[in-house]
Short mmCIF file of C-alpha atoms in Angstrom, two decimals:
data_model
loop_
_atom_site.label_atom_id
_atom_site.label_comp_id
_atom_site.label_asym_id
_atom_site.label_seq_id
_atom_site.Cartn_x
_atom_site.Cartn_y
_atom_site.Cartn_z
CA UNK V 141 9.85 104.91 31.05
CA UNK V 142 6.77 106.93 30.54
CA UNK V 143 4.93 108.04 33.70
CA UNK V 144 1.70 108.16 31.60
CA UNK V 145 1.79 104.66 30.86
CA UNK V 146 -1.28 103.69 31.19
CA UNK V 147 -1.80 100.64 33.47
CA UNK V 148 -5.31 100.02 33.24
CA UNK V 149 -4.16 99.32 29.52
CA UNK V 150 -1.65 96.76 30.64
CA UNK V 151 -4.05 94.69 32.77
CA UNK V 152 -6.72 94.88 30.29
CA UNK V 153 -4.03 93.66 27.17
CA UNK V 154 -3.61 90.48 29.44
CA UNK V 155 -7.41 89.58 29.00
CA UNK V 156 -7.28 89.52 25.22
CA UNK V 157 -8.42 85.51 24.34
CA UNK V 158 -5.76 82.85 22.72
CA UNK V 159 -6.70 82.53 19.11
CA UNK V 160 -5.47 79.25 19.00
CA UNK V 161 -4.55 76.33 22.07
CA UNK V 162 -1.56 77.08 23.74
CA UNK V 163 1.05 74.35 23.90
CA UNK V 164 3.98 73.70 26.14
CA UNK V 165 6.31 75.68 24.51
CA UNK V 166 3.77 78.82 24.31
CA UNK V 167 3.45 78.33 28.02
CA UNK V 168 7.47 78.11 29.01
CA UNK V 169 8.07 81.26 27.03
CA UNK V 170 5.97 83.12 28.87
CA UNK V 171 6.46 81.86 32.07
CA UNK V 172 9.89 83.03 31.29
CA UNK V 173 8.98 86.46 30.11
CA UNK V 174 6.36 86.85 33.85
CA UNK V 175 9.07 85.32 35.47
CA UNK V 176 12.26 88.13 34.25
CA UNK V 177 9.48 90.98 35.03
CA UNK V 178 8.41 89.79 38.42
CA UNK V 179 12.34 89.36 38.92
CA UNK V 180 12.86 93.08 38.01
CA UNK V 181 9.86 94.01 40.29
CA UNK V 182 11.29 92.14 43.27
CA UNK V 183 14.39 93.49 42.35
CA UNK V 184 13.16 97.50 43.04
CA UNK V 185 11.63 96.25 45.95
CA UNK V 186 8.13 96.48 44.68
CA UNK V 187 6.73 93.34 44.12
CA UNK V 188 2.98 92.54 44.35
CA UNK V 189 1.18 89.60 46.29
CA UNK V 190 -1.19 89.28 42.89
CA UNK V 191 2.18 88.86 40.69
CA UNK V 192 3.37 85.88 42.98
CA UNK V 193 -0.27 84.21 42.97
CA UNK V 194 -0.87 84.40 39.21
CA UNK V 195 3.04 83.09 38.09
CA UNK V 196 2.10 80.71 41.16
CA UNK V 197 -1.34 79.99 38.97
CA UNK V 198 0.51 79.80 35.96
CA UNK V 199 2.67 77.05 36.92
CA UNK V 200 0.01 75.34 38.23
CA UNK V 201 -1.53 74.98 35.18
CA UNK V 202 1.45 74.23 33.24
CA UNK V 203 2.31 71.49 35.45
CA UNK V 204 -1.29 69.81 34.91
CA UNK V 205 -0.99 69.65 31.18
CA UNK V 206 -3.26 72.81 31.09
CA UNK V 207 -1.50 75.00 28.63
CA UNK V 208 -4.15 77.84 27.56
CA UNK V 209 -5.13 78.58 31.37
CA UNK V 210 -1.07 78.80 31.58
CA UNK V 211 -0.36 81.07 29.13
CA UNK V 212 -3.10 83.09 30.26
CA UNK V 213 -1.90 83.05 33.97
CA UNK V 214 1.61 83.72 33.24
CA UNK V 215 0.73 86.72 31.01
CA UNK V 216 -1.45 88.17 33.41
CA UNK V 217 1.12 87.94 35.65
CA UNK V 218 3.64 89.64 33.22
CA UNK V 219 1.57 92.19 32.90
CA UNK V 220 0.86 92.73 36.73
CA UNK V 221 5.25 92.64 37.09
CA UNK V 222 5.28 95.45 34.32
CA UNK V 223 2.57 97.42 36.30
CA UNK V 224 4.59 97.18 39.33
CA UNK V 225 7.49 98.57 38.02
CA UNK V 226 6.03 100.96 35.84
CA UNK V 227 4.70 102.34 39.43
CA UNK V 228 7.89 102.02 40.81
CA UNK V 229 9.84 104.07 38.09
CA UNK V 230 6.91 106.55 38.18
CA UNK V 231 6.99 106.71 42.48
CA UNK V 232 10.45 107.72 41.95
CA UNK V 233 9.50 111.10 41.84
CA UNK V 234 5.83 111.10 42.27
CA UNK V 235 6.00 110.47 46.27
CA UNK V 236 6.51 113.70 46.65
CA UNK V 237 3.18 114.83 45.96
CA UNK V 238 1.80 113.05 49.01
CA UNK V 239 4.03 115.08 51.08
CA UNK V 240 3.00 117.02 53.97
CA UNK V 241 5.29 120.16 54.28
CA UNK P 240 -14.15 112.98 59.45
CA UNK P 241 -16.82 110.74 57.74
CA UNK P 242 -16.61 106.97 58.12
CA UNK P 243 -16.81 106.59 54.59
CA UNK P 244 -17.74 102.79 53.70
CA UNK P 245 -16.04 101.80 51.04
CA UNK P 246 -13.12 103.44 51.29
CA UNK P 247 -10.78 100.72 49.71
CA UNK P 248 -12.36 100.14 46.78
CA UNK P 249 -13.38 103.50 45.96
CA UNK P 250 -9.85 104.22 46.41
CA UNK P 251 -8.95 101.21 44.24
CA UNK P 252 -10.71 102.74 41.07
CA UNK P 253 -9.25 106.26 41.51
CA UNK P 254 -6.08 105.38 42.46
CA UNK P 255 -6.11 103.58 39.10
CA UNK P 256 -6.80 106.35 36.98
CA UNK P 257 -5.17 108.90 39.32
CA UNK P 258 -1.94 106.63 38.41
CA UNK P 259 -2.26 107.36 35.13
CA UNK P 260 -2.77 110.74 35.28
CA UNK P 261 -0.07 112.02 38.06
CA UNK P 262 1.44 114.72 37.36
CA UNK P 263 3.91 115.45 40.28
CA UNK P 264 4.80 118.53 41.81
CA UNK P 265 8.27 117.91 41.81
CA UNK P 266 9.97 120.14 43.93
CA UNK P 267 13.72 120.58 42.74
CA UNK P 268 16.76 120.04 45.33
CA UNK P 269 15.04 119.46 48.68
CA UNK P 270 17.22 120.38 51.75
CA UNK P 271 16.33 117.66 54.46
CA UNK P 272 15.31 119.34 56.78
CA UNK P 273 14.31 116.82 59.44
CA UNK P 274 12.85 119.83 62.28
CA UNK P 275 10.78 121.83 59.48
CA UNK P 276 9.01 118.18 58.58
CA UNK P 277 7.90 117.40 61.94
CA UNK P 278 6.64 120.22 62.79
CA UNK P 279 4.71 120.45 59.41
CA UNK P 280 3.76 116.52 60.30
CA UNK P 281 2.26 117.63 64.02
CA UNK P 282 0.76 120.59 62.38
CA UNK P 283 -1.27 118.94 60.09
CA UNK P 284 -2.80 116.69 62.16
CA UNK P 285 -3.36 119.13 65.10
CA UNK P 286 -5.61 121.69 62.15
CA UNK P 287 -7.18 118.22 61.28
CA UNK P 288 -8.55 117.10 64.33
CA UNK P 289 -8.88 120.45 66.25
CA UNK P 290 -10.80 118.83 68.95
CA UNK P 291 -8.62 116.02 69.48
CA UNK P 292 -5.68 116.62 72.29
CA UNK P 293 -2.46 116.19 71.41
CA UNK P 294 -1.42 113.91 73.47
CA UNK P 295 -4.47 111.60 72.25
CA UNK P 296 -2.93 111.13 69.30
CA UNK P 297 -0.64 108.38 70.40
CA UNK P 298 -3.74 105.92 71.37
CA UNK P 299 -4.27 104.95 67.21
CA UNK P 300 -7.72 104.57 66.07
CA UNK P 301 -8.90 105.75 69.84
CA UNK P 302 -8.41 109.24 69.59
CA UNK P 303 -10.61 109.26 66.33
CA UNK P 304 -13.76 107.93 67.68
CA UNK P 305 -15.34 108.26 70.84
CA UNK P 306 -17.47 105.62 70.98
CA UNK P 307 -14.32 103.09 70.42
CA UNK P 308 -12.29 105.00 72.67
CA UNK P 309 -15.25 104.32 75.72
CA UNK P 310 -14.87 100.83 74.94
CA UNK P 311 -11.01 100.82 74.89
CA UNK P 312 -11.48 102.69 78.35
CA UNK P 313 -13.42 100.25 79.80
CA UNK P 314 -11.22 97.31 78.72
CA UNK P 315 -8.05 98.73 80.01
CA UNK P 316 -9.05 97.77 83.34
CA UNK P 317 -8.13 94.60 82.14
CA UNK P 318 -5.99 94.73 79.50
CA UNK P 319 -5.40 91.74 77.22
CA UNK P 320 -1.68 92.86 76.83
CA UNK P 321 -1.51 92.16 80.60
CA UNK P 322 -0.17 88.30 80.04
CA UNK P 323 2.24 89.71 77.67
CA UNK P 324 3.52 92.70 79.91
CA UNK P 325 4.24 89.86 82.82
CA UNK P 326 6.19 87.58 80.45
CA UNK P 327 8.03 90.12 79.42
CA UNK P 328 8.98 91.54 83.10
CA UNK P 329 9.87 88.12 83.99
CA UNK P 330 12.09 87.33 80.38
CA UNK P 331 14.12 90.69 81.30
CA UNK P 332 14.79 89.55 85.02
CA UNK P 333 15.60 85.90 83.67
CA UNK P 334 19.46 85.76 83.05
CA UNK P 335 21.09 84.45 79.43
CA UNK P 336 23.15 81.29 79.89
CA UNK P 337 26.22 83.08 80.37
CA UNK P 338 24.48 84.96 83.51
CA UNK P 339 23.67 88.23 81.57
CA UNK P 340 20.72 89.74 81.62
CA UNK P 341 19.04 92.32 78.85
CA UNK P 342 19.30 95.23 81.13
CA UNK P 343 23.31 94.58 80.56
CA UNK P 344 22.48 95.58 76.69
CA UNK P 345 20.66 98.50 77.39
CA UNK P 346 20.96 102.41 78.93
CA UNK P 347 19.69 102.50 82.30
CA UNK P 348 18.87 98.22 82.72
CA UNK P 349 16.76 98.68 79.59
CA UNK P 350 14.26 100.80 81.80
CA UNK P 351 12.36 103.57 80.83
CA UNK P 352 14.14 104.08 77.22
CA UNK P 353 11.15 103.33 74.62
CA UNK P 354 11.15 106.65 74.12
CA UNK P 355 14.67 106.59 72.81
CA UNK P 356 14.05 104.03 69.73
CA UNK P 357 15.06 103.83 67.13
CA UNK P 358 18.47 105.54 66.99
CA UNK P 359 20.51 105.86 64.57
CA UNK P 360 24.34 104.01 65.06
CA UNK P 361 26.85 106.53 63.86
CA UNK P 362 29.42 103.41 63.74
CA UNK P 363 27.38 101.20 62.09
CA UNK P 364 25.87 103.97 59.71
CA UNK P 365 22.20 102.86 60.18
CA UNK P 366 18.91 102.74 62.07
CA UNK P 367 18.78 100.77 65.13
CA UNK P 368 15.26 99.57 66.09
CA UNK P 369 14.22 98.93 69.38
CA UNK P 370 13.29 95.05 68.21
CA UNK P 371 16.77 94.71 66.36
CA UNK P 372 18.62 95.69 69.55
CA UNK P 373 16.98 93.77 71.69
CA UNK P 374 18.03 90.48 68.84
CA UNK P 375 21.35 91.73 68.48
CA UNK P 376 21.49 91.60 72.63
CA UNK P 377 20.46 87.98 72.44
CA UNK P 378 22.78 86.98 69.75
CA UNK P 379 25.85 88.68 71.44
CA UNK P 380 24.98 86.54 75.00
CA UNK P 381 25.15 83.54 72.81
CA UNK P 382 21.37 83.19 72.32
CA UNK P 383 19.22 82.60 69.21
CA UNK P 384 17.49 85.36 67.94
CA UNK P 385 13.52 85.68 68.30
CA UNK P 386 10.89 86.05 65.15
CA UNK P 387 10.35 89.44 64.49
CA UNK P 388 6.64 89.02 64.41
CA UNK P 389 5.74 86.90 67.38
CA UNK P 390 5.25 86.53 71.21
CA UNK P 391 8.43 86.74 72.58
CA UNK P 392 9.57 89.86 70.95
CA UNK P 393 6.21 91.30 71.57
CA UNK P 394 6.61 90.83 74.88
CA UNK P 395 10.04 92.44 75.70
CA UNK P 396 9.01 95.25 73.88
CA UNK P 397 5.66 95.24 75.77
CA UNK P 398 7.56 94.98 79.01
CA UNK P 399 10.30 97.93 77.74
CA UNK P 400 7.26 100.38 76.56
CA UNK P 401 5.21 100.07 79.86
CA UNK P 402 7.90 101.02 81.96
CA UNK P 403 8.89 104.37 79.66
CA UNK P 404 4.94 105.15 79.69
CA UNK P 405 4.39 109.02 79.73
CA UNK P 406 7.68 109.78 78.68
CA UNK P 407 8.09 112.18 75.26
CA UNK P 408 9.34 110.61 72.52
CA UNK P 409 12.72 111.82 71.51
CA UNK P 410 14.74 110.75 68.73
CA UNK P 411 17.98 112.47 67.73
CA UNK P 412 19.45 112.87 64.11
CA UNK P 413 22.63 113.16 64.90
CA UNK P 414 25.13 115.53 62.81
CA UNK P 415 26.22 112.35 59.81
CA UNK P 416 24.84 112.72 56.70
CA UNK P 417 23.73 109.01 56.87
CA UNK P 418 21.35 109.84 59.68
CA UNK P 419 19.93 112.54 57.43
CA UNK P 420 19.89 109.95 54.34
CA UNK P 421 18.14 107.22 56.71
CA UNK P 422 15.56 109.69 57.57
CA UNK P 423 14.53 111.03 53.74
CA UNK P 424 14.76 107.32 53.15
CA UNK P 425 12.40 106.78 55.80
CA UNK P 426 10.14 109.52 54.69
CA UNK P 427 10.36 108.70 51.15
CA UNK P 428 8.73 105.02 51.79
CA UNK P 429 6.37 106.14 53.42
CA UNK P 430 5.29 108.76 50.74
CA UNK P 431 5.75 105.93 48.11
CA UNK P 432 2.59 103.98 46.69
CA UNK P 433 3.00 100.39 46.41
CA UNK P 434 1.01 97.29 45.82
CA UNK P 435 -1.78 96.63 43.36
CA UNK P 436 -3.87 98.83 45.33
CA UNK P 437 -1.77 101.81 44.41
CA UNK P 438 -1.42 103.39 47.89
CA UNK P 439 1.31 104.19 50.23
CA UNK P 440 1.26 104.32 53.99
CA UNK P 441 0.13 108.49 53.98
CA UNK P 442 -3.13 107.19 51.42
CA UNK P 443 -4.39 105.68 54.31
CA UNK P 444 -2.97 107.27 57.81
CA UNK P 445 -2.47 110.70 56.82
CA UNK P 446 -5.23 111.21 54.44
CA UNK P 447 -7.82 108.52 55.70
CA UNK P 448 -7.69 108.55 59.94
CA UNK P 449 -10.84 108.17 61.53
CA UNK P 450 -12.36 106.49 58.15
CA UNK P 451 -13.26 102.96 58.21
CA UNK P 452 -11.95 100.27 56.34
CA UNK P 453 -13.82 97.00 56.78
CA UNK P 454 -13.86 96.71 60.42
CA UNK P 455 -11.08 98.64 61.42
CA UNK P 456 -10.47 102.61 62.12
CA UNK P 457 -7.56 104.17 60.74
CA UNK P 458 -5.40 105.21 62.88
CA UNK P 459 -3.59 108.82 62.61
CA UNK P 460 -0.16 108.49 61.44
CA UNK P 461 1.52 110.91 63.61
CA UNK P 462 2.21 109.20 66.76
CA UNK P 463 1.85 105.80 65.02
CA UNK P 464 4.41 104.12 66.67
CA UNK P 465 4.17 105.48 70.65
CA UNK P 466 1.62 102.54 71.33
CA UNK P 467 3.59 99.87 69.89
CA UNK P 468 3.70 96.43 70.70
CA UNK P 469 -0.30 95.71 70.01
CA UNK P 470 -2.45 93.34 70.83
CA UNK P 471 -4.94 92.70 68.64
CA UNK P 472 -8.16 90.62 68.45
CA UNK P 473 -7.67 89.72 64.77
CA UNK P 474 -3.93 87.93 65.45
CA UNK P 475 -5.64 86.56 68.72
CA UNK P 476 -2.22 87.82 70.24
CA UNK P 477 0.44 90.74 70.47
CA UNK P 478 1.96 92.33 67.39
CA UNK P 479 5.12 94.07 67.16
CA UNK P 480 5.97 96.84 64.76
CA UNK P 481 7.44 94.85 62.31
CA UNK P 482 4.55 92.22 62.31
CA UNK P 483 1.99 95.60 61.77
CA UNK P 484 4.36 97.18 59.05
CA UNK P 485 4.54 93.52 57.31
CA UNK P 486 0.71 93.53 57.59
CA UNK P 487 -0.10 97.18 56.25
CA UNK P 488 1.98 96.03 53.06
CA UNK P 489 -0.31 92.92 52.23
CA UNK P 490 -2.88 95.26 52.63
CA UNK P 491 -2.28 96.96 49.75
CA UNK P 492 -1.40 93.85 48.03
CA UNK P 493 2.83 94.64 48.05
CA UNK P 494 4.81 91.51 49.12
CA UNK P 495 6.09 92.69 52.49
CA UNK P 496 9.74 93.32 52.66
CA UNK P 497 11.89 90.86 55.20
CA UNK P 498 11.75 91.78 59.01
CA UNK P 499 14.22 94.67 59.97
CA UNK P 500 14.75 95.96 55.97
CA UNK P 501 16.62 98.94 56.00
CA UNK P 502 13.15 100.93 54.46
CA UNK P 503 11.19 99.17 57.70
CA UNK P 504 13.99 100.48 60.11
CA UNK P 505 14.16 103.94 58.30
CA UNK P 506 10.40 104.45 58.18
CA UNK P 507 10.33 103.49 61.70
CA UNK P 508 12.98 106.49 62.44
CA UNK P 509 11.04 108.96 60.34
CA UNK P 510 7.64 108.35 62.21
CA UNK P 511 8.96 108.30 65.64
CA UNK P 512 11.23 111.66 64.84
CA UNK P 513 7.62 113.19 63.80
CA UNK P 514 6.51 112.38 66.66
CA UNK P 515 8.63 113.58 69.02
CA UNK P 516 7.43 115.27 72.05
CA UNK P 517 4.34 112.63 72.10
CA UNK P 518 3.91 110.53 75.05
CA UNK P 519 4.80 106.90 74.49
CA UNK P 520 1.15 105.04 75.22
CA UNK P 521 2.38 101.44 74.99
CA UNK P 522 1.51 98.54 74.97
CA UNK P 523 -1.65 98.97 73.06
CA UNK P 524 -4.78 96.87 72.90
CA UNK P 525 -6.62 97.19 69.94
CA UNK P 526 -10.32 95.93 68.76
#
């Protein structure tokens, strides 16, 4: 993966509006898709509080019937998963920068 | 050493781009070299803070502000760690069912040995905290195990700092190649940015001490761990390490790891092996 990759990109893509309304299906698929990422995250050790709140959002919504406020949840919360282990790859090698010798 | 107000979000923002744009100076096929890093650790901090003594360092956010540190002076006299520090004397002279005691777990009755933890078990091949060996003492009497984060522990660690006050901290890395591995391990997670917020444990203690975030001082992070158990006005109680580690993480918006996780016991071995030859200043009371 691409150190470069720029995450303030990835939030922002998650912020893009629904052209149409969302409907259950929309909202299981990517519930699915947060929930593989913020698997993976957990997974390098590197999860983020935000990722749990927003899937926990998503769900939420998508139990009350509200599916455009659940896709939008659950792909923010993809998106925060995909940060996380985008800076995870990248800290690989890039904690040694910070280090005082 | 300006107490620079908005620290966290200004932070926030740059980390954000600085993400982006690392570039790291990757430095090929690093020996560990556990001796040359401490003494590049201490060094730092003593050119930093020129005025403070070294032996301050161990009292956290106290040896970066004066005004704080007249406070903390003044409430020592009576020190809300005091309750703590007597439960714990009495928990360590209170026998197990089976008629043990702690001080049958421990080097010298458990006295006096703060100083000495963690270490790092050549037979089991890992970091052994001072709050896992204390469990692990329970659970081989035939007792339950106490929460990582609350009184109890809190206060046997209290009770097993105050009597090893003064004393220089001094952890060995034995000759294994694990020990060696647990400390780069140790080092590495606390060099490593996590969270949302994009920071890792150095962002704030090694390149932020003395700055303020909301109402709190930074403290230094050499000698981080000398004053440990806390007590602390914010839990309305006594911290231990892990309960502090667990709460730095959430800080930064990173889901805190579970209680004794190998990185939390090797990050724990790397900052008290940079600190050795500190005093151990526990238990601490902090604002």
């Amino acid at each position: 993966m691409k150190r470069s990759f720029p995450l303030v990109m990835l939030l922002a893509l998650s912020f893009a509006p629904a052209a149409r309304a969302a409907n259950e299906a929309d909202y299981k698929a990517a519930y699915a898709a947060a929930e593989t990422a913020s698997k993976e995250a957990a997974g390098m050790r590197n999860q983020w509080t935000t990722t749990v709140s927003t899937l926990a959002a998503a769900k939420k919504a998508g139990d009350g019937g509200d599916f455009d406020r659940a896709v939008a949840a659950a792909k923010e919360a993809e998106a925060l998963a995909k940060a996380s282990i985008v800076q995870a790859t990248s800290e690989k090698d890039a904690w040694k920068a910070m280090e005082i010798r | 050493m300006k107490a620079g107000s908005s620290l966290l979000l200004g932070s926030l923002s740059a980390a954000l781009i600085a993400f982006a744009l690392t570039s790291p100076r990757v430095v090929a096929a690093d020996k560990v070299d556990p001796a040359a890093d401490a003494k590049a650790f201490q060094n730092f901090f003593f050119q930093k803070f020129p005025d403070v003594k070294h032996e301050d360092f161990v009292n956290g956010p106290y040896s970066m502000n004066e005004d704080m540190k007249r406070q903390w002076q003044e409430k020592e006299e009576f020190p809300p760690y005091e309750f703590a520090l007597d439960a714990g004397k009495e928990m360590f002279s209170t026998p197990f069912k089976n008629g043990k005691t702690y001080a049958d777990c421990f080097p010298n009755g458990g006295v006096g040995i703060r100083q000495n933890y963690p270490y790092f078990d050549t037979k089991e091949g890992k970091v052994v905290t001072l709050e896992l060996a204390l469990n692990r003492c329970r659970e081989a009497n035939g007792e339950a195990p106490y929460s990582y984060v609350k009184d109890e522990m809190a206060s046997l660690t209290a009770y097993m700092a105050y009597t090893s006050r003064g004393k220089p901290m001094d952890i060995k890395i034995p000759d294994d190649p694990r020990a060696l591995e647990a400390f780069e391990n140790g080092k590495r997670y606390f060099y490593t940015r996590r969270g949302q917020l994009n920071f890792s444990c150095a962002s704030c203690h090694v390149q932020s001490p003395g700055q303020r975030i909301r109402a709190e001082i930074l403290a230094p992070a050499l000698g981080i761990l000398n004053a440990m158990p806390i007590y602390r006005s914010e839990w309305s109680g006594m911290g231990t390490t892990t309960r502090r580690l667990m709460t730095c993480n959430s800080q930064t918006r990173a889901v805190p790891l579970e209680p004794q996780a190998d990185e939390y016991r090797d990050v724990e071995y790397f900052l008290s092996y940079v600190a050795n030859g500190l005093p151990i200043s526990g238990p601490g009371a902090r604002p």
